[in-house]
CSV table of C-alpha atoms and ligand atoms in Angstrom, one decimal:
chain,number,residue,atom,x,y,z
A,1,UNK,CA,-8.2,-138.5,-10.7
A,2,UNK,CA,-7.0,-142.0,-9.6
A,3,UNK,CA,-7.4,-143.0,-6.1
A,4,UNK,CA,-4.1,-142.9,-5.5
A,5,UNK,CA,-3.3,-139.2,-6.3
A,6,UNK,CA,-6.2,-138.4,-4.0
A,7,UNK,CA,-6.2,-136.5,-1.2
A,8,UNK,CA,-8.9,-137.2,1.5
A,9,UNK,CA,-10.1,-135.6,4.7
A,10,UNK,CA,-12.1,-137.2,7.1
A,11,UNK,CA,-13.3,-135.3,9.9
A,12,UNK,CA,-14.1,-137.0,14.0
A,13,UNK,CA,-11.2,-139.4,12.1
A,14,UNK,CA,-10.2,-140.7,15.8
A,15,UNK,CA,-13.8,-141.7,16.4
A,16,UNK,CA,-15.9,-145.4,16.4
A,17,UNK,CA,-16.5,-145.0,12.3
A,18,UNK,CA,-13.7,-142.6,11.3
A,19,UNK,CA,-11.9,-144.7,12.3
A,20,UNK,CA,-12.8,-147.7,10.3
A,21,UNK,CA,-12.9,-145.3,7.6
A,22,UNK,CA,-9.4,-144.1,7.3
A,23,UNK,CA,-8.5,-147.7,7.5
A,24,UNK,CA,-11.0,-148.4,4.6
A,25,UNK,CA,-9.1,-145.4,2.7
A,26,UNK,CA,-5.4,-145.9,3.1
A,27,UNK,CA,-6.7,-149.5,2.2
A,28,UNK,CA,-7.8,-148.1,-1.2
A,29,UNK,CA,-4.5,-146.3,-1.7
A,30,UNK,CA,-5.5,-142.9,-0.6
A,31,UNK,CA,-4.2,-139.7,1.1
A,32,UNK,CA,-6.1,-139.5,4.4
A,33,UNK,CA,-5.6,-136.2,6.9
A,34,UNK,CA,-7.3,-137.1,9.8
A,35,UNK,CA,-8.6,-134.2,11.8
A,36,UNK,CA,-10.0,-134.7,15.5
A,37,UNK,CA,-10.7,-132.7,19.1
A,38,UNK,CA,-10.7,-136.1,20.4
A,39,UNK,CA,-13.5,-135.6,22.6
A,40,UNK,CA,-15.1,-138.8,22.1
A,41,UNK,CA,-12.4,-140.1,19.7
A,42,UNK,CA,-9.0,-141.9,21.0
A,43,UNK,CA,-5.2,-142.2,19.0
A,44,UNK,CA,-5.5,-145.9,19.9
A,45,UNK,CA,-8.4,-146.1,17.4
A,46,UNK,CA,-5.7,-145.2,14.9
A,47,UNK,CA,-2.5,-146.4,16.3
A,48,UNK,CA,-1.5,-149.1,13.3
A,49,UNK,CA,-2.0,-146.2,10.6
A,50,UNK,CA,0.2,-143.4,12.6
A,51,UNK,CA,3.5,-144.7,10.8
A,52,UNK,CA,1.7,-144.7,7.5
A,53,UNK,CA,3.2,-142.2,5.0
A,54,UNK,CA,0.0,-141.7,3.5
A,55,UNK,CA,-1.6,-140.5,6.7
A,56,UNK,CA,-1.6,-137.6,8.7
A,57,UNK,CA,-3.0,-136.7,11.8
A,58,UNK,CA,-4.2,-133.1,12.9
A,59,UNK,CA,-5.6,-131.9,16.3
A,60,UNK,CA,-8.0,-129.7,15.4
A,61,UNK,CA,-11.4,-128.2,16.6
A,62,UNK,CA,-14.0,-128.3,13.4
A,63,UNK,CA,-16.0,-125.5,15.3
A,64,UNK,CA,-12.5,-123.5,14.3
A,65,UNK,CA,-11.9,-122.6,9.9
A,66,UNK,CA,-9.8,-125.0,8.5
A,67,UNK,CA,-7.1,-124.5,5.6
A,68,UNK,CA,-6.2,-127.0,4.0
A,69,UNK,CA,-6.1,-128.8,0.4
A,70,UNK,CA,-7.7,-131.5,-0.3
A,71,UNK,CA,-9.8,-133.2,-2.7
A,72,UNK,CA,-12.7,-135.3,-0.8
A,73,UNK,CA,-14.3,-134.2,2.8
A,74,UNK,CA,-15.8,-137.2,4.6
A,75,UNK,CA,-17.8,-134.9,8.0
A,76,UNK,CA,-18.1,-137.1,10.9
A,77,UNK,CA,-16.6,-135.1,14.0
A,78,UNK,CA,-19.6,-134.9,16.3
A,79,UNK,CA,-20.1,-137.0,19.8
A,80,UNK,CA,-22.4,-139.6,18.9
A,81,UNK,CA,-24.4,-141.3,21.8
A,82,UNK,CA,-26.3,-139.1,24.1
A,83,UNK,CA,-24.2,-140.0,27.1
A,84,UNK,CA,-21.6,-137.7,24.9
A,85,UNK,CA,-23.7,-135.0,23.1
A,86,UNK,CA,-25.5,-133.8,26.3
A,87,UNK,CA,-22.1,-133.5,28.2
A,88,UNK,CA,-22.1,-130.3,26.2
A,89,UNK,CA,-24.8,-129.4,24.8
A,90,UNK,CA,-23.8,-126.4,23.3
A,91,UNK,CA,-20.7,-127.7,22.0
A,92,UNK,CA,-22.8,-130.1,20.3
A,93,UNK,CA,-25.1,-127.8,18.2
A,94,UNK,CA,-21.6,-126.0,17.1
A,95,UNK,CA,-19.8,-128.8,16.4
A,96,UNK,CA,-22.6,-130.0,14.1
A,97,UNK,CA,-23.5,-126.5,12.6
A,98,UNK,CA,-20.3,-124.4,12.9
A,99,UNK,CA,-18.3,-127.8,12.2
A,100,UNK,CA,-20.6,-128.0,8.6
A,101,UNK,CA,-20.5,-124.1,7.8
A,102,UNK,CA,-16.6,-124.4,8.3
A,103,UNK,CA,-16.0,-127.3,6.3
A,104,UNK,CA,-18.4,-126.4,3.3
A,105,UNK,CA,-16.6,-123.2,3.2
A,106,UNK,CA,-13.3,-125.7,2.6
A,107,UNK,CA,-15.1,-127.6,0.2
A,108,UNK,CA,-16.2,-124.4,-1.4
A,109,UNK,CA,-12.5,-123.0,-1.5
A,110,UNK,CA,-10.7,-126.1,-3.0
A,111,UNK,CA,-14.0,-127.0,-5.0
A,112,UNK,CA,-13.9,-130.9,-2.9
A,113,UNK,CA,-16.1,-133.1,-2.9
A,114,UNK,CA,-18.0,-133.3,0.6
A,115,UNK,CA,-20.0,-136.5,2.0
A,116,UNK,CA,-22.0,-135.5,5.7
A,117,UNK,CA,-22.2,-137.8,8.1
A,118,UNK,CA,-26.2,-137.5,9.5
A,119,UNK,CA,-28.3,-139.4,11.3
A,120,UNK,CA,-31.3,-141.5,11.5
A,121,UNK,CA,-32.4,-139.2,14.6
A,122,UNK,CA,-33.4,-136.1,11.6
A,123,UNK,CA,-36.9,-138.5,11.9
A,124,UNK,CA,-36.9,-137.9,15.3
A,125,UNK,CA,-39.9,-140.5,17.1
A,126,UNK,CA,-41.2,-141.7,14.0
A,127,UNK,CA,-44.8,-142.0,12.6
A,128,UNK,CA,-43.9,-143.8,10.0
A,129,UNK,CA,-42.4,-147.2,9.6
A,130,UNK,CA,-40.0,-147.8,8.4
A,131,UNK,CA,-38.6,-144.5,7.8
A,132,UNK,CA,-38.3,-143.6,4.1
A,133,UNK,CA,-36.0,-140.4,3.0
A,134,UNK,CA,-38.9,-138.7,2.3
A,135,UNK,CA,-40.2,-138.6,5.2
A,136,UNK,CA,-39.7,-135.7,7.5
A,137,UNK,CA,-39.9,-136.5,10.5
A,138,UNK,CA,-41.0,-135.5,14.1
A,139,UNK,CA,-37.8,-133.7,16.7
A,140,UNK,CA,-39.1,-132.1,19.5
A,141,UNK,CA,-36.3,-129.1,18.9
A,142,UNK,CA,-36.4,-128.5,22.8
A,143,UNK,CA,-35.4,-131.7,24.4
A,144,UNK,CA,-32.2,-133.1,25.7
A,145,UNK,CA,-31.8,-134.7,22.3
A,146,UNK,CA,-32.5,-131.9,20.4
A,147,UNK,CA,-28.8,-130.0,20.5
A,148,UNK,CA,-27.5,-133.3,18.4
A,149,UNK,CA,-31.1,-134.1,16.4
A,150,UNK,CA,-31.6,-130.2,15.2
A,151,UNK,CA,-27.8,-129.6,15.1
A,152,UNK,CA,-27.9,-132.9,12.4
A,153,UNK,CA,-30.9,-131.7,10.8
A,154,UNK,CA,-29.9,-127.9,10.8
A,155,UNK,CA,-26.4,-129.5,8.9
A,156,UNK,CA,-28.3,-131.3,6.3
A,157,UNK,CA,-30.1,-127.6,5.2
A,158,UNK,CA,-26.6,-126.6,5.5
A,159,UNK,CA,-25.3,-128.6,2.7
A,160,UNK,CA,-28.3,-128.7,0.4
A,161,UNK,CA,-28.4,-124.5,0.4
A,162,UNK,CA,-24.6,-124.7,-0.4
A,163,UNK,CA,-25.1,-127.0,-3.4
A,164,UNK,CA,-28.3,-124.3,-4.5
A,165,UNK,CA,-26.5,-122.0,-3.8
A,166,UNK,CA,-22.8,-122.5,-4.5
A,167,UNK,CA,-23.3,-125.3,-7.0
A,168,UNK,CA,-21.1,-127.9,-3.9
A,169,UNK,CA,-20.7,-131.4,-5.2
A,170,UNK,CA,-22.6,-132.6,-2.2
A,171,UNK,CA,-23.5,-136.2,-0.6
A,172,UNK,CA,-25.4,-137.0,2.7
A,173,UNK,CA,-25.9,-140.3,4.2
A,174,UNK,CA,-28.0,-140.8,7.0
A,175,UNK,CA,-26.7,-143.6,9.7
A,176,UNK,CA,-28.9,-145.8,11.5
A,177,UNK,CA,-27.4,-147.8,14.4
A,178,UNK,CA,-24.1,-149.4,13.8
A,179,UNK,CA,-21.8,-150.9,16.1
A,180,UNK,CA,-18.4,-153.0,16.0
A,181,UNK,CA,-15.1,-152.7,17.6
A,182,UNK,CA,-13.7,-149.7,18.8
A,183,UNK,CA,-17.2,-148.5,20.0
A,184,UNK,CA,-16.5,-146.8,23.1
A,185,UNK,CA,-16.9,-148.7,26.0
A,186,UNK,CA,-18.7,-146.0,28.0
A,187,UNK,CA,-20.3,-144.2,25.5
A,188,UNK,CA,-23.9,-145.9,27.0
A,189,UNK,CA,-25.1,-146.8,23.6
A,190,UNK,CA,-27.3,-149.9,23.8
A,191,UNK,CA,-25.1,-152.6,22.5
A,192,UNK,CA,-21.6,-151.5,23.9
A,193,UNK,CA,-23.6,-151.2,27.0
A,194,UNK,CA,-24.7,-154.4,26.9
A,195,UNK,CA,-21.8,-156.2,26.1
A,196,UNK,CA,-19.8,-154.5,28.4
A,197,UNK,CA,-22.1,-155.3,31.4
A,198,UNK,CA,-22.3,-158.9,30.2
A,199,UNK,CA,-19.2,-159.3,30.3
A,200,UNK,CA,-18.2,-157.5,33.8
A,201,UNK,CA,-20.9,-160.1,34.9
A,202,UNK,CA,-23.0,-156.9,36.4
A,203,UNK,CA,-26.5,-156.4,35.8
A,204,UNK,CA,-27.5,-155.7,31.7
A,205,UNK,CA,-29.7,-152.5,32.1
A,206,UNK,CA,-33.0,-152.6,29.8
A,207,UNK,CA,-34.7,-149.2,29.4
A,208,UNK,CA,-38.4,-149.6,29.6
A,209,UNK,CA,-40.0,-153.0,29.3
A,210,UNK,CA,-37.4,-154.1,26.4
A,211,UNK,CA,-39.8,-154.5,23.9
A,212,UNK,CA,-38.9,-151.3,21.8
A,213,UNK,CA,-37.4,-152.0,18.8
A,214,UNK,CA,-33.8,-151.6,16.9
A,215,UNK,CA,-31.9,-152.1,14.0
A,216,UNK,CA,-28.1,-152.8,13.9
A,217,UNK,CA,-25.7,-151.9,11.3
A,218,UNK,CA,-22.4,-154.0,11.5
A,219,UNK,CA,-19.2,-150.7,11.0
A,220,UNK,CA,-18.1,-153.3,7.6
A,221,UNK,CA,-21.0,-153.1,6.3
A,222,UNK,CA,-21.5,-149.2,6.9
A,223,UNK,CA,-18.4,-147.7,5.5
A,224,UNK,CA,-19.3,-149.9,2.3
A,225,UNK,CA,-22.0,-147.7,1.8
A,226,UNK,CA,-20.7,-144.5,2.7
A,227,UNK,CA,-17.5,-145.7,0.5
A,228,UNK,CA,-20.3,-146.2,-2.4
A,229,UNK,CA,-22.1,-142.9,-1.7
A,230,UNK,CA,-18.5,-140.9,-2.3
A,231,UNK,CA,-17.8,-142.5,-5.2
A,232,UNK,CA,-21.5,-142.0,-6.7
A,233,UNK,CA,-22.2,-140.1,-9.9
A,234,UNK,CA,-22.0,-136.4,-9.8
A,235,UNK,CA,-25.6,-135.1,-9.3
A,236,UNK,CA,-26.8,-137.7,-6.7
A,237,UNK,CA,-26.8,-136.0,-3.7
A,238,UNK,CA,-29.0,-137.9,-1.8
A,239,UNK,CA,-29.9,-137.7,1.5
A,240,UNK,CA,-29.6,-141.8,1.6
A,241,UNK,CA,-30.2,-144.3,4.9
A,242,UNK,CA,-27.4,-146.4,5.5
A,243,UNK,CA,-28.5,-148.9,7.9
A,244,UNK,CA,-29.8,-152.8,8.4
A,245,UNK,CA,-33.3,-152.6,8.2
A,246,UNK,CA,-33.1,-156.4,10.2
A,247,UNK,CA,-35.1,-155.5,13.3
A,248,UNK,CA,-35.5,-156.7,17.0
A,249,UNK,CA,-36.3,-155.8,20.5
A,250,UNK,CA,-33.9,-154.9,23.0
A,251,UNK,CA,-35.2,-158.0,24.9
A,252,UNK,CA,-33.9,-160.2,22.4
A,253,UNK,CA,-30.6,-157.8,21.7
A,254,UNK,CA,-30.1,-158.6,25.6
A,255,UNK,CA,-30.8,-162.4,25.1
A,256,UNK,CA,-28.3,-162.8,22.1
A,257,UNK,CA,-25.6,-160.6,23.9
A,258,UNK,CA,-25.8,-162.9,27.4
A,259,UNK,CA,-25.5,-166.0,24.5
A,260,UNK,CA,-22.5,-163.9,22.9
A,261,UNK,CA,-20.6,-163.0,25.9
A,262,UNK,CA,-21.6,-166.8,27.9
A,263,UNK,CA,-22.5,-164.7,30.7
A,264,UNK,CA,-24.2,-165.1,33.8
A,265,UNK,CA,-25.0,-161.4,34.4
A,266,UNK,CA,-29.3,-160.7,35.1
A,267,UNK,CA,-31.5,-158.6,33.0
A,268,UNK,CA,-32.8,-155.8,34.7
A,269,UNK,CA,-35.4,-153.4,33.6
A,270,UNK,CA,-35.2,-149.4,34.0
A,271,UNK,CA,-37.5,-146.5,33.2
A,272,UNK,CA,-37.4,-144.9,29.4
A,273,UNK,CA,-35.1,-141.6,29.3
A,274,UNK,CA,-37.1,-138.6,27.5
A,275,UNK,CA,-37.8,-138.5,23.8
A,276,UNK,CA,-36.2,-142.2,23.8
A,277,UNK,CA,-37.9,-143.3,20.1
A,278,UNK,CA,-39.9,-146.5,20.4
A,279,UNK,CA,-39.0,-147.7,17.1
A,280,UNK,CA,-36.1,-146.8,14.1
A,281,UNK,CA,-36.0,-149.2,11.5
A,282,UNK,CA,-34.2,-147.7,7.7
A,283,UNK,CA,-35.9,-148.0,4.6
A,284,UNK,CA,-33.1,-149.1,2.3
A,285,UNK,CA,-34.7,-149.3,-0.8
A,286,UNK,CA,-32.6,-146.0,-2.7
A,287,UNK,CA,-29.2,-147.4,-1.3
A,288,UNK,CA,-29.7,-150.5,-3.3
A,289,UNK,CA,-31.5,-149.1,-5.9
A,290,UNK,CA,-28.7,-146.2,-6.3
A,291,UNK,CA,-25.5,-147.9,-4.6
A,292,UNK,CA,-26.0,-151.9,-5.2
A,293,UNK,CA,-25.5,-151.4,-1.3
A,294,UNK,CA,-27.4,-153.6,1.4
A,295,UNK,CA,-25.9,-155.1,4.9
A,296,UNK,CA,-24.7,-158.4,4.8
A,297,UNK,CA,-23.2,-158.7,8.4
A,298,UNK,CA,-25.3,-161.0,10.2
A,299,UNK,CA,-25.9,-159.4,13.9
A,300,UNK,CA,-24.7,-163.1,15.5
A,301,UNK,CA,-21.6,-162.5,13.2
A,302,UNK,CA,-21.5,-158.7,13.8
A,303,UNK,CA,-21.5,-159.5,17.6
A,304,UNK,CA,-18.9,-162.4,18.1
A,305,UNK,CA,-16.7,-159.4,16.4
A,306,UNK,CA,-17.5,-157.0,18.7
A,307,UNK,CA,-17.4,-159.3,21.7
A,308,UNK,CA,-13.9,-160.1,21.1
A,309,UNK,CA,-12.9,-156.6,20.7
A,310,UNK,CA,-14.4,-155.6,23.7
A,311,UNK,CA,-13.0,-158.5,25.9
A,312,UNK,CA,-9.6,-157.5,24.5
A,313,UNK,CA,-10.0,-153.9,25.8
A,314,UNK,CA,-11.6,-154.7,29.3
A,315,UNK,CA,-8.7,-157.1,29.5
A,316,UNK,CA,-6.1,-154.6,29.1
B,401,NAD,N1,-22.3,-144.8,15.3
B,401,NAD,C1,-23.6,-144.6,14.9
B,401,NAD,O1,-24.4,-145.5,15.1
B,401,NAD,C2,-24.0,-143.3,14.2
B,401,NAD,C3,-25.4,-143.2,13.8
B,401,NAD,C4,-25.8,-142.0,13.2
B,401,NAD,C5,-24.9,-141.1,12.9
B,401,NAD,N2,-23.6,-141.2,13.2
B,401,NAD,C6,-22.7,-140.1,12.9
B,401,NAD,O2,-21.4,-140.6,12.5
B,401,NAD,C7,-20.4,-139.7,13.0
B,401,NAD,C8,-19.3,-140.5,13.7
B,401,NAD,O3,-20.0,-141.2,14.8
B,401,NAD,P1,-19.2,-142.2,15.7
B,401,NAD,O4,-20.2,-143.3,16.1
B,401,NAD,O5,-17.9,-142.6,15.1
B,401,NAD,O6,-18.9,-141.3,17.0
B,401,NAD,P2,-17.6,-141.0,17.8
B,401,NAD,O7,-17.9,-140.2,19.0
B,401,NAD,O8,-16.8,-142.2,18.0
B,401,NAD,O9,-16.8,-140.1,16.7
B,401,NAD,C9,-16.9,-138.8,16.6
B,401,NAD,C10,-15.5,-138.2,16.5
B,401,NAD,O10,-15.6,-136.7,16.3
B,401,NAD,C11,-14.7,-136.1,17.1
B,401,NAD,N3,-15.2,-134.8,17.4
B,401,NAD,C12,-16.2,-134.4,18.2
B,401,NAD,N4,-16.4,-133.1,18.2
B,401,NAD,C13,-15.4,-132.6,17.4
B,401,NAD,C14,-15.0,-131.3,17.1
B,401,NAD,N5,-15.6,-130.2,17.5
B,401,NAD,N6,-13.9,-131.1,16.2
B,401,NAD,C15,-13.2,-132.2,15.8
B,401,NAD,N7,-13.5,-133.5,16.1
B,401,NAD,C16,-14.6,-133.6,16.9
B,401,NAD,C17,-14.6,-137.0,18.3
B,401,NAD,O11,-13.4,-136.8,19.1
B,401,NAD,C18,-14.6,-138.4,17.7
B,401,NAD,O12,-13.4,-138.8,17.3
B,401,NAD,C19,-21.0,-138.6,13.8
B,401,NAD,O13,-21.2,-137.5,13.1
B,401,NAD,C20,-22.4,-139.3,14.1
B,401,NAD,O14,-23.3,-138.3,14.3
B,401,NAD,C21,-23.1,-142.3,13.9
């Protein structure tokens, strides 16, 4: 099937990377129903593609059976940051697991192709370093993290039982850290945070001494490789990290936003929240090997992006 007879879905469509994805789809010619609660997700995130004749937009709860046909599923609806996924935690868990049961069952119906949006937090706090696929991590399942962390992991067994079992054309990617515009503004995520404070000229909050360590994915570079994992070979399921295994501490991520942003806002440091991982870096190696995929974003160029976004908004 060409592109352009396709039909796709794309689940959390109204959200931070559904967004960028739909836009990366109609791009490519596609059919895109977009399907969103919009907790966490907002119509301004997709206001340039509601006139679009190739796009549609459905409220909808993925907790809730859906009917409809299609031939590609992208999964993303689920709160992101924790600010979001311990509003309600229960919610959470059901979004991730009812929200995968519910849309593998489409996939099943109308024989789609699914992709499933997981997360580097399925390796919990780490022993290993960088985190390989292989690895299985370490989730405490009864910590304020745990409804998103064992919702996303209890998802992933979700979709690999399905392909056993049902013979699903599956694929699962599993996101590190990204960021770019449309993040939300409140969402408390480390650099939205960040920027947003340096740029209110209040105080930029660093958890713990600031010398745990991240890795940032610019949204570009991200859909690229979830674009890539879609249109991989039948049989490659994965699960494959998508992220930008460039690391620093949140020291430094301070340092360059205050540069970023030209502001004259302090640094100032706060205790660790619980089960807060010390370290997350991807190992990237299958991505290239399997998808020719690796970041090329620079964070300084990745930032200026996201700075002007966000002064846009806070502007408004
Ligand atoms: N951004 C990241 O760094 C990151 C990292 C790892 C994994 N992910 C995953 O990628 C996906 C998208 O994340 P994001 O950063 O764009 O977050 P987001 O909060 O901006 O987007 C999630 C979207 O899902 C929608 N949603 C939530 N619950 C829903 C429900 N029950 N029914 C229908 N829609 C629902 C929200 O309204 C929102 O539009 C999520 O599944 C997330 O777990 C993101």
């Amino acid at each position: 099937m060409s592109q352009r007879d396709r039909k796709t879905l794309v689940t959390g469509g109204a959200g931070f990377l559904g967004s960028h994805l739909c836009d990366r789809l109609i791009e490519r010619g596609e059919d895109v129903l977009c399907v969103d609660n919009f907790f966490t997700g907002t119509k301004r995130n997709i206001t340039r593609l509601l006139g679009n004749p190739r796009f549609e937009l459905m409220r909808h709860d993925v907790t809730f059976p859906l009917y409809v046909e299609v031939d590609r599923i992208h999964n993303l609806a689920c709160p992101a940051s924790p600010v979001h996924y311990q509003h309600d935690p229960v919610q959470t868990t059901k979004t991730s697991v009812h929200g995968a049961i519910n849309m593998l069952g489409l996939a099943k119906r109308v024989k789609a192709r699914i992709l499933q949006a997981s997360t580097s937090e399925v390796y919990g706090d780490p022993e290993v370093h960088p985190q390989p696929e292989s690895y299985w991590g370490r989730v405490n399942c009864i910590g304020p993290r745990s409804c998103y962390d064992e919702g996303k992991r209890c998802a992933e067994t979700l979709f690999f039982d399905y392909q056993r079992q049902h013979g699903l054309d599956i694929k699962v990617v599993r996101i590190f850290n990204t960021y770019g515009p449309r993040m939300h503004p409140n969402d408390g995520r480390v650099v939205s945070n960040f920027i947003v404070q340096a740029l209110r000229g209040e105080d930029v909050t660093l958890f713990g001494d600031g010398s745990q360590t991240r890795s940032f994915c610019y949204v570009d570079d991200l859909i690229e490789g979830m674009l890539r994992m879609m249109d991989s070979p039948n049989g490659f399921a994965g699960p494959v990290n998508l992220g930008n295994p460039g690391e620093l501490t949140m020291q430094e991520l301070a340092e360059k936003v205050l540069r970023a942003t030209d502001s004259k806002s302090r640094l100032v440091k706060k205790p660790l929240p619980q089960d807060d991982p010390r370290q997350r870096k991807p190992d990237i190696a299958l991505a290239t090997e399997k998808l020719e995929w690796q970041p090329k974003v620079s964070l300084d160029d990745g930032l200026q992006e996201t700075v002007a976004y966000f002064r846009r908004l806070l502007s408004e």
